[in-house]
Amino acid sequence: MSNIRDVAKVAGVSIATVSRALSAPETVSKKSLKKVHDAIEQVQYKPNMLARNFRRHRAFTIVVLVPNMANTFFATVVRGIEDVMQQHGFGVLLGDTRDQRKREEEYLKLVETRQADGVIQLRPYWEGDSILPKDDIIAVNAAGCEDTPYPCVRIDNAGAAKTATDYLLSLGHKRIGVITGLSENPHTIDRLKGYRQSLENAGIDSCEEWVAEGEFTMWSGLNAAQHFIRIPKEERPTAILSMNDEMAIGAIKGFRAAGIKVPQEMSIIGFDDIEVSRYAEPALTTIAQPAEEIGKAAANMLLRLIEGKELRQSDYILPYEFVVRSSSVPFSG
Amino acid sequence: MSNIRDVAKVAGVSIATVSRALSAPETVSKKSLKKVHDAIEQVQYKPNMLARNFRRHRAFTIVVLVPNMANTFFATVVRGIEDVMQQHGFGVLLGDTRDQRKREEEYLKLVETRQADGVIQLRPYWEGDSILPKDDIIAVNAAGCEDTPYPCVRIDNAGAAKTATDYLLSLGHKRIGVITGLSENPHTIDRLKGYRQSLENAGIDSCEEWVAEGEFTMWSGLNAAQHFIRIPKEERPTAILSMNDEMAIGAIKGFRAAGIKVPQEMSIIGFDDIEVSRYAEPALTTIAQPAEEIGKAAANMLLRLIEGKELRQSDYILPYEFVVRSSSVPFSG
DNA sequence: CTGAAAGCGCTAACAT
DNA sequence: ATGTTAGCGCTTTCAG
């Protein structure tokens, strides 16, 4: 393994010149530059980034905290993050936390011990259960919720849920159910707000029976369907807003298994617009979050922060789209 | 930011003792240990891993090369890798290559420049189009194919494809189609081998028309369905083996759109057993790859290699499972 | 534009 | 069991 000294020797220049030739070529004469490059070629020099980063007090690495990498939505956000980070010469360390606080802490240590320069958190901020914000830790939240006390890029969750519910109302549905995430989850709270607002505007009293708690997994969506199936048909919602696509897919499975036709007897709207949703049977009407864009925006924010720059805004809201497909149809009493 | 020197001063010991207290506590007296820990607490010392890794000539980081992180199967393998790595104090750098060779090379540089100690490649080895194996780069292939010229953990792809085809045969199907990945993709080759073997054993001449080329995406699966739909009904396969679940899901969508009933008129078998497959309509019969286990095994292999140990075997084959669900039914001519 | 030299924070001989 | 000390490979003043 050759080092900068070997290159200097072969090139007949000082190590300082070699160093400059690599990190600030414009400050070196063409002649020296050529000598250095030839020498690098000759001794097969590969700079030791471990040494370089150490010296520069920068890891050129960030860590991303993901509740579950196998979730397509999260994976897509991470792709966006990774794309801009790699363009800027930064590596992305994967922190699949599996919803465990201990793992979050473990990964955060990478930042405290300088192995990473900052962190992007994909779990929404949760008062009383959040390891961020933290002094001396540069962090950005991606795809989070309202009132996140550190820089954040997200969509208007309440607005999106309201849009979807409004749409169901416009189709003539009067009893509209909702499948939520865990009740304390901020996404649940924000989206429930929009859902309730919509019903209220329409003069409909929302009913406790219409709310089924899930946990953002297909399995829990299927479970939630059971809840609605148990309600007598005359009182049962005729349409449901699911707070993500996974649960919507699970719920469809549940309803079909019970002989309830989707969408004829039960309209369903999802949230996120993951890739499989358009291939679901029926194709899912859903709120499309710009997952990759969210990731990119979060990455750019974090880079600015790492470079010590100011942020133009610290609650960056991206537009969502409402995508109508086949899982939602007019009410047919 | 305090350093080891500050700790030593406060504790009244030498920096060597502090260093040892952290990395080899058993070689330090209880008394010194306590002094050190108290001092660490007092000055809020956090070791600078950048310095430590530099000094130890090790990044304690690996990089994983993934063709597409948004693919659930890959994401699950990565989870397995990450789990093992984090238990061993190693970070996992994400290298989403988006099927671009340039990106692969970019990420491989992280190993050459010592920012990572090794690499796990999730793209199958491809003669003439592979950046691995490479001298001085410690690498393991995960979920790859036969005859990979560097350490590899995988399933028996040919055997799995044969199992699935045999099953279709046993259900009475005589015309059995297959949706492949790109024709040069080693997975395509290995699995096609099993498929052909099965037909041959049954004395059936496999027909070129029965093979539709996809590229492992839902969209290409839907496309492949079009191919089969164009074949006159009397000659059309009555069952299809798809080389992954995504394409199977796309194909089902395609057949349904054309009014062909799945599974009544067309049985379909997938490959991988990603989570959504059991929620598909109909639930997918499929080859279940032990994705997370593959990741864990690959991670353990890589760790041994990084530590300079020998491998017990360099082509590690894990068992697959054949999962029968509702997308495959007996032939009903 | 170039070179000499002083470390960055830590580990690992080596000596005690 | 502990301390002294010499770097790891690189960047970055500071002179020239």
XYZ file of C-alpha atoms (C1' of nucleotides) in Angstrom:
698
model
C 0.000 0.000 0.000
C 1.678 3.156 -1.143
C 1.215 6.466 0.585
C 1.568 10.122 -0.163
C 5.249 9.990 0.728
C 5.974 7.399 -1.937
C 4.218 9.523 -4.502
C 6.209 12.571 -3.468
C 9.447 10.684 -3.742
C 8.723 9.315 -7.198
C 7.391 12.635 -8.429
C 10.342 14.502 -7.004
C 8.173 16.973 -5.119
C 7.185 17.434 -1.488
C 4.268 15.673 0.110
C 2.590 19.027 0.478
C 2.554 19.407 -3.270
C 1.049 15.974 -3.695
C -1.601 16.775 -1.161
C -2.430 20.000 -2.923
C -2.416 18.349 -6.310
C -5.220 16.180 -5.048
C -7.357 18.527 -3.042
C -6.625 21.889 -4.692
C -5.135 21.263 -8.138
C -5.563 24.911 -9.133
C -2.862 25.934 -6.676
C -0.267 23.687 -8.283
C 1.715 24.301 -11.465
C 0.811 22.254 -14.508
C 4.256 20.767 -14.469
C 4.071 19.523 -10.890
C 0.562 18.323 -11.492
C 1.708 16.093 -14.278
C 4.618 14.731 -12.288
C 2.307 13.948 -9.432
C -0.272 12.234 -11.575
C 2.352 10.152 -13.290
C 3.781 9.145 -9.954
C 0.343 8.275 -8.616
C -0.147 6.058 -11.619
C 3.241 4.488 -11.203
C 2.973 3.584 -7.544
C -0.728 2.785 -7.738
C -1.507 5.294 -5.067
C -4.917 5.288 -3.443
C -5.419 8.017 -0.867
C -6.231 6.733 2.585
C -9.530 8.389 3.337
C -9.396 7.231 6.910
C -6.366 9.465 7.411
C -7.796 12.255 5.346
C -11.095 12.337 7.167
C -9.391 12.109 10.495
C -7.202 15.040 9.656
C -10.097 17.087 8.348
C -12.337 16.314 11.287
C -15.056 15.125 8.956
C -16.374 11.671 8.232
C -18.042 12.604 4.954
C -20.681 10.189 6.040
C -24.163 10.564 7.444
C -26.460 8.074 9.074
C -30.080 7.557 8.268
C -32.416 6.240 10.932
C -35.142 4.105 9.361
C -37.850 2.326 11.335
C -37.944 -0.464 8.766
C -35.942 -0.737 5.589
C -38.257 -3.383 4.178
C -40.987 -0.775 3.965
C -41.045 0.432 0.385
C -41.940 3.983 1.263
C -38.980 4.355 3.603
C -36.692 2.631 1.147
C -37.682 5.138 -1.494
C -36.986 8.107 0.752
C -33.606 6.593 1.518
C -32.867 6.258 -2.193
C -33.415 9.961 -2.581
C -31.139 10.722 0.343
C -28.469 8.434 -0.966
C -28.604 9.913 -4.422
C -27.756 13.443 -3.351
C -25.301 12.321 -0.713
C -23.329 10.283 -3.163
C -23.241 13.216 -5.563
C -21.647 15.239 -2.804
C -19.123 12.590 -1.907
C -20.858 11.523 1.263
C -21.563 7.971 2.294
C -24.847 6.911 3.842
C -24.760 4.585 6.820
C -27.861 2.530 7.228
C -29.556 2.603 10.604
C -32.475 0.217 10.464
C -33.847 0.766 13.933
C -36.605 -1.836 13.799
C -38.631 0.523 15.927
C -36.295 0.009 18.845
C -35.115 2.960 20.798
C -31.973 1.163 21.809
C -30.967 0.798 18.201
C -31.652 4.450 17.561
C -29.311 5.368 20.376
C -26.704 2.950 19.130
C -26.692 4.548 15.710
C -26.738 8.050 17.066
C -23.460 7.248 18.762
C -21.891 7.131 15.333
C -22.470 10.844 15.113
C -21.270 11.546 18.626
C -18.092 9.624 17.987
C -17.519 11.448 14.693
C -18.013 8.482 12.432
C -20.870 10.398 10.865
C -21.364 14.123 10.419
C -25.107 14.174 10.779
C -28.280 12.161 10.838
C -31.574 11.981 8.995
C -34.408 10.582 11.048
C -37.367 8.984 9.266
C -39.384 8.425 12.381
C -41.767 11.280 13.084
C -41.005 13.427 16.078
C -42.800 12.180 19.115
C -42.869 14.286 22.204
C -41.421 12.433 25.142
C -40.125 9.639 22.964
C -37.532 11.174 20.746
C -33.761 11.111 20.912
C -33.667 14.203 18.741
C -33.044 17.102 18.686
C -29.834 16.822 20.662
C -27.108 19.363 21.217
C -24.083 18.906 18.993
C -25.945 16.534 16.706
C -26.785 17.828 13.302
C -30.103 16.333 12.317
C -32.941 16.601 9.847
C -36.278 14.860 9.968
C -37.723 13.421 6.774
C -41.346 12.523 6.114
C -42.314 13.593 9.610
C -45.106 15.570 11.148
C -46.190 19.028 12.222
C -44.319 20.886 14.958
C -41.102 18.938 14.672
C -38.605 20.910 16.797
C -35.716 20.490 14.374
C -35.362 20.899 10.618
C -37.890 18.839 8.810
C -39.183 18.074 5.345
C -42.617 16.555 4.921
C -46.016 16.878 3.345
C -49.150 18.408 4.829
C -50.489 15.227 6.378
C -53.660 16.721 7.768
C -54.418 18.374 4.456
C -53.831 15.142 2.575
C -56.114 13.156 4.839
C -58.745 15.849 4.468
C -58.449 15.756 0.688
C -59.002 12.010 0.651
C -61.934 12.165 3.038
C -63.491 15.030 1.120
C -63.271 12.920 -1.983
C -65.033 10.008 -0.341
C -67.725 12.401 0.841
C -68.074 13.749 -2.684
C -68.712 10.200 -3.860
C -71.725 10.120 -1.604
C -70.305 8.117 1.272
C -71.705 9.096 4.652
C -70.098 6.552 6.908
C -66.371 6.762 6.447
C -63.984 4.712 8.497
C -60.279 5.150 9.027
C -57.422 2.777 9.718
C -54.768 4.596 11.713
C -51.268 3.858 12.897
C -50.602 3.553 16.620
C -52.723 6.174 18.325
C -49.773 8.111 19.743
C -47.954 8.182 16.423
C -47.817 11.777 15.216
C -48.775 10.714 11.726
C -51.890 9.186 13.151
C -52.612 12.409 14.973
C -51.996 14.718 12.020
C -53.949 12.610 9.577
C -56.789 12.017 11.982
C -57.045 15.755 12.299
C -57.644 16.119 8.573
C -60.091 13.256 8.511
C -62.120 14.703 11.388
C -62.029 18.163 9.921
C -63.490 16.877 6.694
C -66.340 15.080 8.424
C -67.029 18.051 10.623
C -67.219 20.387 7.642
C -69.754 18.012 6.135
C -71.755 18.074 9.328
C -71.122 14.424 10.081
C -70.479 13.319 13.638
C -67.457 11.099 13.537
C -67.998 7.925 15.425
C -65.527 6.029 17.541
C -66.444 2.769 15.891
C -65.173 4.120 12.625
C -61.605 4.313 13.846
C -59.528 1.139 13.779
C -56.003 1.240 15.098
C -53.292 -0.437 13.059
C -49.535 -0.141 13.017
C -48.726 0.583 9.400
C -48.248 -3.079 8.440
C -50.262 -5.186 6.020
C -51.016 -7.594 8.760
C -52.487 -4.881 10.964
C -54.559 -3.653 8.020
C -56.067 -7.070 7.656
C -56.786 -7.019 11.350
C -58.446 -3.664 11.121
C -60.736 -5.018 8.427
C -61.979 -7.588 10.923
C -62.976 -4.752 13.168
C -65.186 -3.239 10.504
C -66.599 -6.587 9.496
C -67.904 -7.033 13.021
C -70.003 -3.877 12.735
C -73.546 -4.615 11.524
C -73.866 -3.891 7.851
C -76.343 -1.015 8.263
C -73.941 0.830 10.528
C -70.724 -0.200 8.856
C -68.693 2.396 6.983
C -68.992 2.118 3.227
C -65.607 3.663 2.651
C -62.316 3.662 4.497
C -59.241 5.826 4.556
C -56.145 3.855 5.426
C -53.164 5.789 6.699
C -50.814 3.872 4.467
C -50.956 1.648 1.410
C -49.698 -1.441 3.188
C -52.615 -1.427 5.603
C -54.990 -0.721 2.725
C -53.716 -3.799 0.926
C -54.083 -5.862 4.075
C -57.596 -4.526 4.625
C -58.670 -5.378 1.097
C -57.516 -8.914 1.709
C -59.508 -8.996 4.931
C -62.698 -7.700 3.368
C -62.498 -10.063 0.427
C -61.919 -13.007 2.688
C -65.158 -12.078 4.435
C -66.986 -11.829 1.137
C -67.217 -8.069 1.175
C -66.579 -6.730 -2.303
C -63.987 -4.023 -2.780
C -64.735 -1.477 -4.117
C -68.435 -2.225 -4.762
C -69.335 -2.608 -1.114
C -66.335 -0.946 0.404
C -64.268 1.859 -1.036
C -60.694 2.121 0.182
C -58.131 4.870 -0.069
C -54.500 4.427 0.823
C -51.630 6.755 1.645
C -48.065 6.965 0.228
C -48.503 5.485 -3.254
C -45.904 2.785 -3.064
C -45.154 1.033 -6.318
C -47.271 -2.038 -5.704
C -50.401 0.010 -5.130
C -51.147 0.412 -8.806
C -50.893 -3.351 -9.224
C -53.160 -4.111 -6.287
C -56.561 -5.575 -6.997
C -58.350 -3.200 -7.241
C -55.704 -0.591 -8.029
C -55.436 1.679 -5.031
C -56.683 5.230 -4.891
C -54.130 6.944 -2.708
C -52.274 10.014 -1.564
C -48.963 10.075 -3.387
C -46.129 11.351 -1.265
C -43.074 12.502 -3.234
C -40.923 10.040 -1.339
C -37.727 10.402 -3.289
C -38.036 14.187 -3.357
C -38.513 14.250 0.373
C -35.314 12.281 0.730
C -33.421 14.572 -1.601
C -34.639 17.710 0.114
C -33.735 16.313 3.524
C -30.282 15.391 2.273
C -29.692 18.852 0.874
C -30.803 20.427 4.114
C -28.452 18.249 6.103
C -25.542 19.071 3.813
C -26.106 22.783 4.329
C -26.187 22.258 8.048
C -22.997 20.203 7.987
C -21.290 22.968 6.060
C -22.367 25.385 8.735
C -24.766 27.290 6.551
C -28.117 28.684 7.481
C -31.352 27.053 6.403
C -33.814 29.044 4.364
C -36.654 27.372 6.198
C -36.738 24.672 8.772
C -40.165 23.213 8.081
C -40.129 22.432 4.407
C -43.468 21.236 3.059
C -43.625 19.409 -0.267
C -46.810 18.952 -2.284
C -48.635 15.642 -2.330
C -50.823 14.328 -5.120
C -54.163 12.627 -4.889
C -54.243 9.663 -7.262
C -57.634 8.235 -8.128
C -57.626 4.603 -9.212
C -60.174 1.827 -8.849
C -60.483 1.171 -5.155
C -62.852 4.071 -4.563
C -66.284 4.256 -6.176
C -69.499 6.219 -5.585
C -71.708 5.143 -2.735
C -74.451 2.820 -3.889
C -76.850 2.380 -1.032
C -14.514 18.415 22.418
C -12.382 16.697 24.952
C -9.802 14.121 24.035
C -7.977 11.240 25.594
C -5.323 13.603 26.945
C -7.887 15.575 28.928
C -9.201 12.407 30.424
C -5.715 11.280 31.369
C -4.983 14.581 33.032
C -8.178 14.611 35.078
C -7.837 10.964 36.011
C -4.196 11.415 36.938
C -3.029 8.544 34.737
C -1.281 8.297 31.383
C -3.092 8.395 28.086
C -2.054 4.797 27.513
C -3.997 3.753 30.568
C -7.041 5.595 29.335
C -6.722 3.935 25.971
C -6.437 0.536 27.599
C -9.283 1.216 29.954
C -11.439 1.595 26.888
C -10.240 -1.118 24.591
C -8.873 -3.706 27.018
C -10.311 -3.000 30.490
C -9.104 -6.355 31.812
C -5.510 -5.190 31.606
C -6.133 -2.225 33.886
C -6.443 -2.193 37.664
C -9.850 -1.628 39.140
C -8.627 1.529 40.754
C -7.374 3.093 37.545
C -10.471 1.957 35.767
C -12.637 3.855 38.145
C -10.531 6.975 37.936
C -10.712 6.836 34.188
C -14.428 6.349 34.068
C -15.009 9.167 36.482
C -12.807 11.425 34.426
C -14.580 10.427 31.222
C -17.845 11.335 32.856
C -16.478 14.605 34.127
C -15.042 15.879 30.882
C -17.800 14.363 28.763
C -15.334 12.431 26.737
C -16.456 10.772 23.514
C -13.732 8.826 21.744
C -12.980 10.068 18.264
C -13.563 7.008 16.158
C -12.119 8.718 13.142
C -8.771 8.773 14.904
C -9.179 5.327 16.318
C -10.056 3.737 13.018
C -7.295 5.578 11.279
C -4.789 4.346 13.764
C -6.059 0.796 13.643
C -6.149 0.706 9.857
C -9.725 -0.349 9.904
C -12.950 1.450 9.067
C -15.250 -0.930 10.921
C -17.583 -0.321 8.061
C -18.600 -2.339 5.035
C -20.476 -1.360 1.933
C -23.350 -3.225 0.416
C -23.967 -2.995 -3.313
C -27.689 -3.221 -4.037
C -29.192 -2.977 -7.508
C -32.317 -1.357 -6.100
C -33.098 -0.656 -2.477
C -36.787 -0.198 -3.220
C -36.976 -3.886 -4.048
C -38.354 -5.620 -0.983
C -36.308 -8.746 -1.439
C -33.044 -6.835 -1.558
C -34.081 -4.649 1.331
C -34.713 -7.758 3.404
C -31.311 -9.219 2.616
C -29.776 -5.909 3.613
C -31.634 -5.979 6.905
C -30.030 -9.303 7.678
C -26.602 -7.969 6.793
C -27.110 -4.900 8.879
C -28.286 -6.833 11.884
C -25.135 -8.931 12.071
C -22.852 -6.044 11.267
C -24.268 -3.819 13.923
C -23.864 -6.573 16.504
C -20.191 -6.670 15.609
C -19.766 -2.932 15.775
C -19.599 -2.459 12.041
C -21.491 0.156 10.081
C -23.147 -0.598 6.774
C -22.760 1.891 3.964
C -25.542 1.809 1.464
C -24.581 1.470 -2.177
C -27.759 1.626 -4.214
C -26.276 1.111 -7.650
C -29.489 1.541 -9.626
C -28.110 -1.050 -11.999
C -25.381 1.314 -13.104
C -21.880 0.059 -13.379
C -20.508 3.519 -12.775
C -22.171 3.646 -9.415
C -20.811 0.238 -8.528
C -17.323 1.449 -9.260
C -17.896 4.603 -7.293
C -18.900 2.645 -4.234
C -16.128 0.150 -4.620
C -13.704 3.022 -4.279
C -14.793 3.313 -0.684
C -13.111 0.008 -0.069
C -10.012 0.873 -2.059
C -9.626 4.100 -0.137
C -10.102 2.305 3.187
C -13.383 3.892 4.111
C -14.824 0.411 4.135
C -13.217 -2.902 5.001
C -15.171 -5.038 2.583
C -18.161 -5.277 0.336
C -21.241 -7.431 -0.090
C -22.546 -7.549 -3.624
C -26.207 -8.370 -4.200
C -25.962 -8.448 -7.954
C -25.293 -11.939 -9.262
C -21.904 -12.560 -10.778
C -21.971 -11.978 -14.459
C -19.034 -13.036 -16.546
C -17.628 -10.134 -18.469
C -19.710 -7.628 -16.563
C -18.552 -7.799 -13.000
C -16.285 -5.543 -11.019
C -15.654 -8.376 -8.592
C -13.658 -10.293 -7.616
C -10.817 -7.829 -7.426
C -7.419 -8.139 -5.794
C -7.164 -6.509 -2.395
C -10.923 -6.174 -2.133
C -12.594 -8.371 0.397
C -15.971 -9.323 -1.010
C -18.869 -11.689 -0.576
C -21.760 -12.218 -2.923
C -25.256 -12.599 -1.484
C -28.255 -14.122 -3.196
C -26.228 -14.789 -6.314
C -25.842 -17.658 -8.714
C -23.836 -20.791 -9.460
C -20.120 -20.589 -10.204
C -19.547 -17.246 -8.555
C -15.750 -16.913 -8.431
C -15.672 -15.409 -4.960
C -17.333 -16.307 -1.665
C -21.045 -16.521 -2.090
C -24.210 -17.389 -0.198
C -27.321 -18.280 -2.114
C -30.016 -20.834 -2.706
C -30.095 -23.542 -5.353
C -31.867 -21.511 -8.016
C -32.043 -24.249 -10.591
C -33.404 -26.675 -8.046
C -35.999 -24.189 -6.880
C -37.214 -23.495 -10.399
C -37.383 -27.201 -11.026
C -39.407 -27.742 -7.853
C -41.924 -25.126 -8.929
C -42.203 -26.468 -12.458
C -42.531 -30.032 -11.214
C -45.391 -28.887 -9.047
C -47.192 -27.301 -11.963
C -46.698 -30.492 -13.914
C -48.101 -32.480 -11.026
C -51.221 -30.318 -11.180
C -51.738 -31.537 -14.721
C -50.443 -28.538 -16.628
C -48.766 -29.421 -19.916
C -48.041 -26.016 -21.353
C -46.019 -24.111 -18.821
C -44.657 -20.668 -19.538
C -41.941 -18.750 -17.764
C -41.269 -15.082 -17.194
C -37.540 -14.544 -16.904
C -35.259 -11.668 -16.035
C -32.940 -10.272 -18.682
C -31.687 -13.226 -20.700
C -28.042 -12.728 -19.753
C -28.819 -12.395 -16.065
C -27.327 -15.400 -14.268
C -30.475 -15.828 -12.230
C -32.366 -16.171 -15.464
C -29.879 -18.751 -16.660
C -29.835 -20.819 -13.463
C -33.589 -20.816 -13.060
C -34.242 -21.502 -16.705
C -32.020 -24.518 -16.325
C -34.267 -25.926 -13.609
C -37.396 -25.111 -15.553
C -36.111 -26.849 -18.695
C -34.872 -29.808 -16.749
C -38.283 -30.321 -15.270
C -40.029 -30.216 -18.631
C -37.450 -32.498 -20.134
C -37.890 -35.041 -17.373
C -41.604 -34.978 -18.111
C -40.925 -35.536 -21.790
C -42.268 -32.156 -22.786
C -40.524 -30.181 -25.488
C -40.116 -26.690 -24.187
C -41.218 -24.140 -26.665
C -39.671 -20.770 -27.351
C -43.040 -19.071 -27.241
C -43.367 -20.058 -23.624
C -40.495 -17.880 -22.541
C -41.157 -14.180 -21.967
C -38.296 -11.931 -21.005
C -38.846 -9.458 -18.211
C -36.505 -7.510 -15.990
C -37.651 -8.346 -12.486
C -40.053 -5.396 -12.210
C -43.830 -5.399 -11.857
C -44.107 -3.390 -14.977
C -42.151 -5.934 -17.009
C -44.299 -8.711 -15.565
C -47.391 -6.973 -16.849
C -45.687 -6.669 -20.180
C -44.830 -10.327 -20.242
C -48.471 -11.153 -19.670
C -49.298 -9.335 -22.908
C -46.946 -11.689 -24.676
C -48.867 -14.716 -23.476
C -52.214 -13.132 -24.154
C -51.246 -12.811 -27.802
C -50.772 -16.563 -28.109
C -53.961 -18.302 -29.314
C -55.791 -19.822 -26.421
C -55.319 -23.439 -27.539
C -51.571 -23.013 -27.594
C -51.242 -20.679 -24.660
C -49.597 -21.928 -21.481
C -52.071 -22.645 -18.704
C -49.514 -22.002 -16.018
C -46.555 -19.717 -15.619
C -43.479 -19.603 -13.476
C -42.329 -16.064 -12.826
C -38.735 -15.588 -11.760
C -39.739 -13.176 -9.045
C -42.843 -12.146 -7.157
C -42.903 -8.618 -8.518
C -43.250 -9.824 -12.081
C -45.841 -12.359 -10.982
C -47.900 -9.566 -9.461
C -47.555 -7.506 -12.622
C -48.504 -10.488 -14.752
C -51.619 -11.185 -12.726
C -52.664 -7.602 -13.309
C -52.054 -8.030 -17.025
C -54.039 -11.237 -17.307
C -56.959 -9.873 -15.340
C -57.063 -6.753 -17.435
C -57.421 -9.013 -20.457
C -60.209 -10.971 -18.824
C -58.130 -14.059 -18.187
C -58.949 -15.448 -14.773
C -56.123 -16.162 -12.359
C -55.824 -18.875 -11.195
C -58.789 -20.576 -12.917
C -57.488 -20.038 -16.410
C -53.912 -19.299 -15.586
C -51.879 -20.556 -12.677
C -48.963 -18.452 -11.585
C -45.995 -19.160 -9.357
C -43.625 -16.505 -8.110
C -40.145 -16.502 -6.651
C -38.727 -14.890 -3.468
C -41.806 -14.697 -1.252
C -41.749 -11.018 -0.483
C -44.154 -9.879 2.171
C -46.852 -8.562 -0.144
C -47.175 -11.888 -1.943
C -49.426 -13.380 0.633
C -51.721 -10.382 0.330
C -51.832 -10.494 -3.446
C -55.059 -11.482 -5.118
C -54.858 -14.432 -5.442
C -52.251 -15.096 -2.776
C -49.089 -16.115 -4.540
C -47.672 -19.602 -4.616
C -43.939 -19.000 -4.546
C -40.410 -20.107 -3.778
C -39.490 -18.588 -0.438
C -35.889 -17.501 -0.258
C -34.556 -17.048 3.272
C -33.660 -13.456 2.468
C -32.698 -12.303 5.916
C -30.724 -15.466 6.579
C -28.853 -15.030 3.342
C -27.912 -11.541 4.464
C -26.802 -12.739 7.870
C -24.727 -15.553 6.466
C -23.078 -13.231 3.965
C -22.303 -10.754 6.731
C -20.737 -13.434 8.886
C -18.634 -14.650 5.999
C -17.415 -11.152 5.287
C -16.528 -10.598 8.933
C -14.407 -13.739 8.980
C -12.653 -12.599 5.851
C -12.013 -9.148 7.291
C -10.509 -10.736 10.364
C -8.218 -12.705 8.111
C -9.755 -16.063 8.909
C -10.371 -18.896 6.537
C -13.819 -19.715 5.248
C -15.240 -23.140 5.876
C -16.833 -23.079 2.456
C -16.999 -20.462 -0.182
C -20.246 -21.440 -1.871
C -22.747 -21.557 0.912
C -26.164 -22.837 -0.131
C -29.186 -22.183 2.040
C -32.447 -24.089 1.758
C -35.473 -22.567 0.069
C -39.078 -23.367 0.787
C -41.882 -23.935 -1.640
C -44.999 -22.156 -0.415
C -48.300 -23.173 -1.939
C -51.029 -20.545 -1.824
C -53.911 -19.763 -4.145
C -52.391 -18.676 -7.418
C -51.755 -22.204 -8.612
C -54.569 -24.715 -9.212
C -54.945 -27.993 -11.082
C -55.250 -27.856 -14.840
C -58.864 -27.861 -15.955
C -58.903 -28.296 -19.680
C 4.211 28.006 -6.545
C 6.619 24.978 -3.348
C 8.750 22.805 0.843
C 9.500 22.037 5.876
C 7.408 20.902 9.786
C 3.874 20.606 13.236
C 0.432 18.060 14.616
C -4.854 15.735 14.327
C -6.307 11.791 18.512
C -5.260 7.621 19.102
C -2.781 2.808 19.571
C 0.931 -0.148 20.426
C 5.478 -1.354 21.222
C 8.738 -0.981 24.671
C 10.392 -0.052 29.044
C 9.725 0.203 33.809
C -0.092 -2.583 35.902
C 1.412 1.678 34.068
C 3.974 5.246 31.576
C 6.847 6.969 27.601
C 7.110 7.556 23.085
C 6.961 6.935 18.207
C 4.288 7.235 14.719
C -0.419 6.076 11.497
C -1.128 9.287 6.520
C -2.606 13.263 5.784
C -3.575 18.613 5.802
C -2.170 23.008 6.718
C 0.174 26.885 8.410
C 4.303 29.330 7.688
C 8.430 30.617 5.161
C 10.662 31.198 1.255
